[in-house]
Short mmCIF file of C-alpha atoms and ligand atoms in Angstrom, two decimals:
data_model
loop_
_atom_site.label_atom_id
_atom_site.label_comp_id
_atom_site.label_asym_id
_atom_site.label_seq_id
_atom_site.Cartn_x
_atom_site.Cartn_y
_atom_site.Cartn_z
CA MET A 238 -28.28 -29.89 -13.48
CA ILE A 239 -31.91 -30.86 -13.29
CA GLU A 240 -33.21 -33.58 -15.61
CA ARG A 241 -35.75 -32.16 -17.99
CA GLU A 242 -38.36 -34.87 -17.44
CA SER A 243 -39.54 -33.17 -14.25
CA ILE A 244 -43.34 -32.83 -14.51
CA PHE A 245 -43.10 -29.54 -12.62
CA LEU A 246 -40.87 -28.06 -15.33
CA LYS A 247 -43.16 -29.51 -18.03
CA ALA A 248 -46.16 -27.79 -16.47
CA LEU A 249 -44.21 -24.53 -16.21
CA ASN A 250 -43.58 -24.99 -19.91
CA LYS A 251 -47.39 -25.02 -20.38
CA GLU A 252 -47.76 -28.71 -21.15
CA THR A 253 -51.03 -30.50 -20.35
CA LEU A 254 -50.31 -33.44 -18.04
CA PRO A 255 -52.49 -36.36 -16.88
CA ILE A 256 -51.64 -35.70 -13.22
CA PRO A 257 -50.55 -32.22 -12.14
CA PRO A 258 -47.25 -31.73 -10.35
CA ILE A 259 -47.75 -30.99 -6.66
CA TRP A 260 -45.95 -28.80 -4.16
CA TYR A 261 -47.25 -26.59 -1.37
CA MET A 262 -46.42 -23.07 -0.36
CA ARG A 263 -44.81 -23.15 3.10
CA GLN A 264 -44.46 -26.91 2.79
CA ALA A 265 -41.65 -26.88 5.35
CA GLY A 266 -42.75 -25.37 8.61
CA ARG A 267 -44.33 -25.53 12.01
CA TYR A 268 -47.14 -27.95 11.07
CA MET A 269 -44.51 -30.70 10.78
CA PRO A 270 -43.22 -32.33 13.99
CA GLU A 271 -39.87 -32.93 12.26
CA TYR A 272 -39.60 -29.16 11.73
CA ARG A 273 -40.51 -28.30 15.31
CA ALA A 274 -37.83 -30.68 16.60
CA VAL A 275 -35.15 -28.73 14.70
CA ARG A 276 -36.70 -25.29 15.32
CA LYS A 277 -36.56 -25.61 19.09
CA LYS A 278 -32.77 -25.61 18.98
CA PHE A 279 -32.81 -21.95 17.82
CA LYS A 280 -34.17 -18.91 19.63
CA ASN A 281 -34.20 -16.60 16.60
CA PHE A 282 -35.58 -18.09 13.38
CA LEU A 283 -33.10 -16.17 11.18
CA ASP A 284 -30.19 -17.78 13.06
CA MET A 285 -31.57 -21.11 11.87
CA CYS A 286 -31.74 -19.79 8.29
CA LYS A 287 -28.02 -18.93 8.56
CA GLU A 288 -27.12 -22.65 8.92
CA PRO A 289 -27.02 -24.13 5.38
CA ASP A 290 -27.01 -27.75 6.60
CA VAL A 291 -30.09 -27.14 8.74
CA CYS A 292 -31.85 -25.41 5.80
CA CYS A 293 -31.06 -28.43 3.66
CA GLU A 294 -32.53 -30.82 6.20
CA LEU A 295 -35.69 -28.68 6.55
CA ALA A 296 -36.23 -28.28 2.77
CA LEU A 297 -36.07 -32.06 2.36
CA GLN A 298 -38.49 -32.90 5.19
CA PRO A 299 -41.69 -32.38 3.11
CA ILE A 300 -40.12 -34.07 0.06
CA ASN A 301 -39.42 -37.17 2.15
CA ALA A 302 -42.79 -37.08 3.90
CA PHE A 303 -45.04 -36.52 0.86
CA GLU A 304 -42.90 -37.16 -2.26
CA LEU A 305 -43.68 -33.75 -3.71
CA ASP A 306 -42.72 -32.71 -7.24
CA SER A 307 -40.67 -29.70 -6.21
CA ALA A 308 -38.61 -28.53 -3.27
CA ILE A 309 -38.36 -24.91 -2.15
CA LEU A 310 -35.34 -23.30 -0.60
CA PHE A 311 -35.66 -23.10 3.17
CA SER A 312 -35.12 -19.45 4.06
CA ASP A 313 -37.29 -16.36 4.39
CA ILE A 314 -38.19 -13.33 2.30
CA LEU A 315 -36.86 -10.99 4.99
CA THR A 316 -33.19 -11.93 4.51
CA ILE A 317 -32.81 -8.92 2.16
CA PRO A 318 -33.99 -6.23 4.62
CA ASP A 319 -31.85 -7.93 7.28
CA ALA A 320 -28.82 -7.69 4.97
CA MET A 321 -29.61 -4.00 4.40
CA GLY A 322 -29.06 -3.38 8.10
CA LEU A 323 -32.71 -3.33 9.25
CA ASP A 324 -32.01 -5.98 11.90
CA VAL A 325 -34.81 -8.53 11.50
CA LYS A 326 -35.67 -10.86 14.36
CA PHE A 327 -38.27 -13.62 14.63
CA LEU A 328 -38.95 -14.88 18.09
CA GLU A 329 -40.70 -18.19 18.71
CA GLY A 330 -44.37 -18.01 17.79
CA GLU A 331 -44.16 -14.30 16.86
CA GLY A 332 -43.96 -12.56 13.51
CA PRO A 333 -40.94 -10.57 12.36
CA VAL A 334 -39.76 -7.54 14.33
CA PHE A 335 -37.34 -4.99 12.86
CA GLY A 336 -34.76 -3.45 15.20
CA ASN A 337 -34.01 -0.72 12.71
CA PRO A 338 -37.03 -0.11 10.42
CA ILE A 339 -37.45 2.61 7.78
CA LYS A 340 -39.27 5.32 9.73
CA THR A 341 -38.44 8.48 7.79
CA ALA A 342 -37.53 9.61 4.27
CA LYS A 343 -33.97 10.11 5.51
CA ASP A 344 -33.74 6.46 6.56
CA VAL A 345 -34.28 5.47 2.91
CA LEU A 346 -31.39 7.63 1.76
CA ASN A 347 -29.10 6.33 4.52
CA ILE A 348 -29.89 2.65 4.08
CA LYS A 349 -26.90 0.34 3.74
CA PRO A 350 -26.38 -0.69 0.07
CA PHE A 351 -27.28 -4.32 -0.54
CA ASP A 352 -24.19 -6.51 -0.77
CA SER A 353 -25.22 -9.86 -2.26
CA ASP A 354 -22.17 -11.51 -0.63
CA SER A 355 -23.71 -10.91 2.78
CA LEU A 356 -26.33 -13.56 1.96
CA SER A 357 -23.80 -16.26 1.10
CA TYR A 358 -25.44 -18.47 3.71
CA VAL A 359 -28.54 -18.60 1.45
CA TYR A 360 -26.58 -19.57 -1.69
CA LYS A 361 -24.75 -22.23 0.33
CA ALA A 362 -28.15 -23.62 1.42
CA VAL A 363 -29.31 -23.63 -2.23
CA GLY A 364 -26.19 -25.58 -3.24
CA ASN A 365 -26.61 -28.08 -0.42
CA ILE A 366 -30.30 -28.66 -1.15
CA ARG A 367 -29.68 -29.02 -4.90
CA SER A 368 -26.97 -31.66 -4.23
CA ALA A 369 -29.16 -33.57 -1.79
CA LEU A 370 -32.27 -33.64 -4.02
CA PRO A 371 -32.94 -36.36 -6.59
CA LYS A 372 -32.16 -35.11 -10.10
CA HIS A 373 -35.78 -35.04 -11.27
CA ILE A 374 -36.98 -32.79 -8.42
CA PRO A 375 -36.50 -29.09 -9.16
CA LEU A 376 -35.55 -26.57 -6.50
CA ILE A 377 -37.43 -23.28 -6.24
CA GLY A 378 -35.46 -20.23 -5.15
CA PHE A 379 -37.45 -17.20 -4.04
CA CYS A 380 -37.67 -13.62 -2.88
CA GLY A 381 -40.37 -11.27 -1.65
CA SER A 382 -41.67 -8.70 -4.13
CA PRO A 383 -40.10 -5.25 -3.70
CA TRP A 384 -43.48 -3.94 -2.43
CA THR A 385 -43.90 -6.73 0.14
CA LEU A 386 -40.35 -6.22 1.41
CA ALA A 387 -40.91 -2.45 1.59
CA ALA A 388 -44.15 -2.94 3.55
CA TYR A 389 -42.44 -5.02 6.26
CA SER A 390 -39.39 -2.73 6.32
CA ILE A 391 -41.43 0.44 6.80
CA GLU A 392 -44.01 -1.03 9.17
CA GLY A 393 -41.20 -2.67 11.18
CA LYS A 394 -43.37 -5.72 11.85
CA SER A 395 -46.33 -7.57 10.43
CA SER A 396 -49.73 -5.90 10.54
CA LYS A 397 -53.29 -6.39 9.34
CA ASP A 398 -53.52 -3.09 7.51
CA PHE A 399 -49.95 -1.70 7.34
CA LEU A 400 -51.31 1.79 8.13
CA PHE A 401 -47.94 3.33 8.95
CA THR A 402 -46.60 2.10 5.60
CA ARG A 403 -49.55 3.44 3.65
CA ASN A 404 -49.16 6.86 5.29
CA PHE A 405 -45.44 6.76 4.56
CA LEU A 406 -46.22 6.31 0.85
CA LYS A 407 -48.56 9.30 0.88
CA GLU A 408 -46.08 11.55 2.64
CA ASN A 409 -42.81 10.38 1.08
CA ASP A 410 -43.64 9.29 -2.43
CA ASP A 411 -40.22 10.04 -3.96
CA GLU A 412 -38.36 8.17 -1.23
CA ALA A 413 -40.81 5.27 -1.42
CA HIS A 414 -39.87 4.86 -5.08
CA ILE A 415 -36.17 5.20 -4.30
CA PHE A 416 -36.56 2.42 -1.74
CA LEU A 417 -38.56 0.21 -4.13
CA ASN A 418 -35.85 0.67 -6.77
CA LYS A 419 -33.14 -0.33 -4.29
CA LEU A 420 -35.13 -3.41 -3.31
CA THR A 421 -35.69 -4.35 -6.96
CA ASP A 422 -31.96 -4.27 -7.66
CA ALA A 423 -31.29 -6.25 -4.48
CA CYS A 424 -33.88 -8.91 -5.46
CA PHE A 425 -32.29 -9.29 -8.89
CA GLU A 426 -28.77 -9.74 -7.49
CA TYR A 427 -30.09 -12.12 -4.84
CA LEU A 428 -32.06 -14.30 -7.27
CA LYS A 429 -29.17 -14.39 -9.72
CA ARG A 430 -26.91 -15.72 -6.97
CA GLN A 431 -29.54 -18.34 -6.02
CA ILE A 432 -29.75 -19.44 -9.67
CA GLU A 433 -25.95 -19.63 -9.94
CA ALA A 434 -25.97 -21.79 -6.81
CA GLY A 435 -28.50 -24.24 -8.31
CA ALA A 436 -32.09 -22.91 -8.11
CA ASP A 437 -34.07 -24.26 -11.11
CA VAL A 438 -37.20 -22.10 -10.78
CA ILE A 439 -37.93 -18.77 -9.05
CA GLN A 440 -41.03 -17.71 -7.13
CA ILE A 441 -41.71 -14.08 -6.26
CA PHE A 442 -44.00 -13.69 -3.22
CA ASP A 443 -46.16 -10.56 -3.39
CA SER A 444 -47.83 -11.45 -0.11
CA TRP A 445 -49.14 -7.94 0.58
CA ALA A 446 -50.49 -7.13 -2.90
CA ASN A 447 -53.95 -7.14 -1.28
CA LEU A 448 -53.22 -3.89 0.62
CA LEU A 449 -53.11 -1.78 -2.52
CA THR A 450 -55.93 -0.29 -4.60
CA GLU A 451 -55.95 -1.13 -8.29
CA ASP A 452 -54.06 2.03 -9.24
CA ASP A 453 -51.60 1.83 -6.35
CA TYR A 454 -50.91 -1.82 -7.10
CA LYS A 455 -49.73 -0.88 -10.58
CA VAL A 456 -47.56 1.98 -9.30
CA TYR A 457 -46.00 0.43 -6.16
CA SER A 458 -46.01 -3.27 -6.83
CA LEU A 459 -46.52 -4.46 -10.40
CA LYS A 460 -44.13 -1.90 -11.86
CA TYR A 461 -41.24 -3.20 -9.74
CA ILE A 462 -42.09 -6.87 -10.23
CA THR A 463 -42.12 -6.21 -13.99
CA THR A 464 -38.72 -4.51 -13.77
CA LEU A 465 -37.34 -7.41 -11.71
CA ILE A 466 -38.63 -10.03 -14.17
CA GLY A 467 -37.25 -7.94 -17.06
CA LEU A 468 -33.81 -7.94 -15.44
CA LEU A 469 -33.98 -11.73 -14.99
CA LYS A 470 -35.19 -12.32 -18.56
CA ASN A 471 -32.41 -10.18 -20.01
CA ASP A 472 -29.46 -11.64 -18.13
CA ALA A 473 -27.51 -14.46 -19.77
CA VAL A 474 -27.33 -16.46 -16.51
CA THR A 475 -30.97 -16.14 -15.46
CA LYS A 476 -32.99 -15.76 -18.68
CA ASN A 477 -34.14 -19.39 -19.04
CA ILE A 478 -35.29 -19.89 -15.45
CA PRO A 479 -39.11 -20.07 -15.15
CA ILE A 480 -40.63 -17.44 -12.87
CA ILE A 481 -43.76 -17.96 -10.76
CA LEU A 482 -45.55 -14.92 -9.35
CA PHE A 483 -47.72 -15.31 -6.26
CA SER A 484 -49.93 -12.29 -5.57
CA ARG A 485 -52.19 -12.35 -2.57
CA GLU A 486 -55.68 -11.28 -3.63
CA PRO A 487 -54.65 -8.45 -5.98
CA LYS A 488 -57.29 -5.89 -6.90
CA VAL A 489 -56.47 -6.09 -10.64
CA GLN A 490 -57.37 -8.54 -13.38
CA LEU A 491 -55.12 -11.44 -14.27
CA LYS A 492 -54.38 -9.97 -17.68
CA THR A 493 -52.89 -6.92 -15.96
CA ILE A 494 -50.67 -9.12 -13.76
CA MET A 495 -49.61 -11.02 -16.87
CA THR A 496 -47.93 -7.90 -18.21
CA SER A 497 -45.20 -8.72 -15.65
CA GLN A 498 -44.09 -11.48 -18.07
CA SER A 499 -43.99 -14.13 -15.35
CA ASP A 500 -44.20 -17.70 -16.68
CA CYS A 501 -46.72 -18.87 -14.09
CA LEU A 502 -49.34 -17.17 -11.93
CA SER A 503 -49.95 -18.60 -8.47
CA LEU A 504 -53.63 -17.99 -7.68
CA TYR A 505 -54.77 -16.98 -4.20
CA TRP A 506 -57.62 -19.14 -2.90
CA SER A 507 -60.34 -16.50 -3.21
CA MET A 508 -59.62 -15.89 -6.93
CA ASN A 509 -62.46 -18.05 -8.20
CA ASP A 510 -63.93 -15.87 -10.85
CA ILE A 511 -61.24 -16.04 -13.46
CA ASP A 512 -61.66 -16.39 -17.17
CA LEU A 513 -59.08 -19.04 -18.01
CA ASN A 514 -59.45 -18.33 -21.74
CA GLU A 515 -57.80 -14.98 -21.14
CA VAL A 516 -54.61 -16.59 -19.88
CA LYS A 517 -54.58 -20.00 -21.56
CA ASN A 518 -51.40 -20.84 -23.51
CA LYS A 519 -49.84 -17.61 -22.30
CA VAL A 520 -49.06 -18.52 -18.74
CA ALA A 521 -49.03 -21.60 -16.48
CA ILE A 522 -51.30 -21.57 -13.42
CA GLN A 523 -50.61 -22.71 -9.86
CA GLY A 524 -52.99 -22.91 -6.88
CA ASN A 525 -55.75 -22.27 -5.71
CA LEU A 526 -57.19 -24.56 -3.01
CA ASN A 527 -58.11 -22.75 0.20
CA PRO A 528 -55.55 -23.96 2.80
CA GLU A 529 -58.32 -24.01 5.44
CA ILE A 530 -59.92 -26.93 3.57
CA LEU A 531 -57.11 -29.00 5.09
CA LEU A 532 -58.76 -28.51 8.48
CA GLU A 533 -61.89 -30.30 7.23
CA SER A 534 -62.79 -33.98 6.94
CA ASN A 535 -61.27 -36.13 4.19
CA GLU A 536 -64.66 -36.10 2.47
CA VAL A 537 -64.71 -32.29 2.24
CA ILE A 538 -61.06 -32.22 1.16
CA LYS A 539 -61.95 -34.63 -1.61
CA GLN A 540 -64.96 -32.64 -2.82
CA GLU A 541 -63.08 -29.34 -2.89
CA THR A 542 -60.02 -30.86 -4.55
CA LEU A 543 -62.17 -32.43 -7.26
CA LYS A 544 -63.64 -28.99 -7.99
CA ILE A 545 -60.17 -27.52 -8.48
CA LEU A 546 -58.97 -30.44 -10.60
CA GLN A 547 -62.09 -30.14 -12.75
CA LYS A 548 -61.58 -26.41 -13.20
CA PHE A 549 -58.02 -26.85 -14.46
CA LYS A 550 -58.47 -30.25 -16.15
CA ASN A 551 -57.46 -29.29 -19.67
CA TYR A 552 -55.47 -26.20 -18.76
CA PRO A 553 -52.05 -26.30 -20.44
CA GLY A 554 -49.65 -25.99 -17.50
CA TYR A 555 -51.48 -26.50 -14.22
CA ILE A 556 -49.56 -27.03 -10.99
CA PHE A 557 -51.45 -28.20 -7.92
CA ASN A 558 -50.84 -25.98 -4.89
CA LEU A 559 -52.75 -24.20 -2.17
CA GLY A 560 -53.99 -20.64 -2.61
CA HIS A 561 -51.61 -19.53 0.19
CA GLY A 562 -49.22 -21.22 2.61
CA ILE A 563 -49.89 -24.20 4.86
CA THR A 564 -50.63 -22.87 8.35
CA PRO A 565 -49.15 -24.30 11.58
CA ASN A 566 -52.54 -25.75 12.67
CA ILE A 567 -52.77 -28.20 9.75
CA ASN A 568 -52.30 -31.91 10.42
CA PRO A 569 -49.56 -33.40 8.19
CA ASP A 570 -51.79 -36.48 7.66
CA LYS A 571 -54.16 -34.23 5.72
CA VAL A 572 -51.32 -33.08 3.48
CA LYS A 573 -50.48 -36.72 2.82
CA PHE A 574 -54.15 -37.51 2.15
CA LEU A 575 -54.46 -34.60 -0.31
CA THR A 576 -51.27 -35.49 -2.17
CA ASP A 577 -52.17 -39.18 -2.52
CA LEU A 578 -55.71 -38.23 -3.54
CA ILE A 579 -54.58 -36.05 -6.46
CA ARG A 580 -52.34 -38.82 -7.74
CA SER A 581 -55.07 -41.42 -7.45
CA ILE A 582 -57.66 -39.54 -9.54
O1 LIG B 127 -41.23 -24.53 2.70
C1 LIG B 127 -41.26 -23.30 2.81
O2 LIG B 127 -41.96 -22.56 2.11
C2 LIG B 127 -40.39 -22.69 3.87
C3 LIG B 127 -39.59 -21.54 3.39
C4 LIG B 127 -40.26 -20.19 3.62
C5 LIG B 127 -40.79 -19.33 2.65
C6 LIG B 127 -40.92 -19.58 1.16
C7 LIG B 127 -40.41 -19.56 4.87
C8 LIG B 127 -40.00 -20.14 6.16
N1 LIG B 127 -40.92 -18.31 4.66
C9 LIG B 127 -41.19 -18.15 3.33
C10 LIG B 127 -41.73 -16.97 2.64
C11 LIG B 127 -42.36 -15.90 3.44
N2 LIG B 127 -41.96 -15.37 4.65
C12 LIG B 127 -43.48 -15.16 3.01
C13 LIG B 127 -44.17 -15.36 1.69
C14 LIG B 127 -45.15 -16.48 1.73
C15 LIG B 127 -46.47 -16.15 2.37
O3 LIG B 127 -47.15 -15.20 1.93
O4 LIG B 127 -46.83 -16.90 3.29
C16 LIG B 127 -43.78 -14.22 3.99
C17 LIG B 127 -44.91 -13.22 3.98
C18 LIG B 127 -42.81 -14.34 5.01
C19 LIG B 127 -42.72 -13.53 6.24
C20 LIG B 127 -42.79 -14.39 7.43
N3 LIG B 127 -41.78 -15.18 7.85
C21 LIG B 127 -43.89 -14.60 8.28
C22 LIG B 127 -45.26 -13.98 8.12
C23 LIG B 127 -45.45 -12.84 9.04
C24 LIG B 127 -46.77 -12.19 8.78
O5 LIG B 127 -46.76 -11.09 8.23
O6 LIG B 127 -47.80 -12.77 9.12
C25 LIG B 127 -43.50 -15.50 9.27
C26 LIG B 127 -44.28 -15.99 10.44
C27 LIG B 127 -42.17 -15.88 8.96
C28 LIG B 127 -41.33 -16.84 9.70
C29 LIG B 127 -41.15 -18.12 8.99
N4 LIG B 127 -40.63 -18.24 7.72
C30 LIG B 127 -40.56 -19.56 7.40
C31 LIG B 127 -41.03 -20.32 8.53
C32 LIG B 127 -41.07 -21.81 8.61
C33 LIG B 127 -41.39 -19.40 9.51
C34 LIG B 127 -41.91 -19.74 10.91
C35 LIG B 127 -40.86 -19.39 11.88
C36 LIG B 127 -40.91 -20.17 13.17
O7 LIG B 127 -40.78 -21.41 13.15
O8 LIG B 127 -40.97 -19.54 14.23
#
């Protein structure tokens, strides 16, 4: 059990802290040489995710390198579609490719029911990471939002615009909702198992929220996230676990996203125009430094970081993070510089 003096948990509880807790989205990954050394032993990335001891080692790499205030499970959001028989593969340097994507309405009706036992390798990784972490460092479990998982599953790969998926929604609206409901139930079962295995906090990644218009976002994404959070908040095992919601550049206002009842909103880097008074004391905030700033000089990193720290200075419950994940081209020295900088101010 995690010790309650974790500053990350305090911030999630909307406390104002002298120095914000720090962790980074995609903190374990290809930008770290330690990661690449392990990664090269596996052809398919998901095969690596199926090794709980390897996941444990990878989740701890950024904690050891930068002394961050939270760890995140090493896995991927696409474990659920893989478990539903969609056959997800990641080859070196490429995005995900689905061997068996959802192409037609019939495919939705024939999809294999989600069996949470089939992802036991993930819960084993959670247990291993929790045991290996110091007691004051929380562990974040995670899943993709139902919409984001549906977008990959229908498109069958990553895409800039997910055109096939958006046409699928237009032509097969009933089945799209059936699929989103199935994914919502799967996410709930999956997160519950992660929490039972030792996850202290949950993050939901709505990484493709930006594809949807304001109205469509409410219908295809927010509705299912709200249902998922409702299930978690009403279950005896999961109800006290803080939930962070990351939405990539959503077309709606923060107060609309807050209806999801998440405990913390993770702000994308371009969300600069927000009225913090609208959300203050209602929700913790995480983010929103542009990850590309880490490609700049230390001087620029410092200037931009000071702006963010100033913006959230007296905000009750601010967690330092980037506005999206660390990319493979970032130098780990810059991550170290940024982390030390925040703690020195
Ligand atoms: O420390 C960590 O965060 C590592 C654990 C982690 C997490 C939380 C990984 C490992 N993936 C994720 C979440 C994830 N996966 C998201 C949500 C976060 C975000 O928006 O960035 C998404 C969209 C994915 C899907 C995914 N998996 C992509 C993106 C494809 C696209 O559409 O552009 C990729 C490239 C992956 C593979 C992957 N997952 C994780 C790693 C380290 C990698 C790289 C694989 C490799 O080494 O080849």
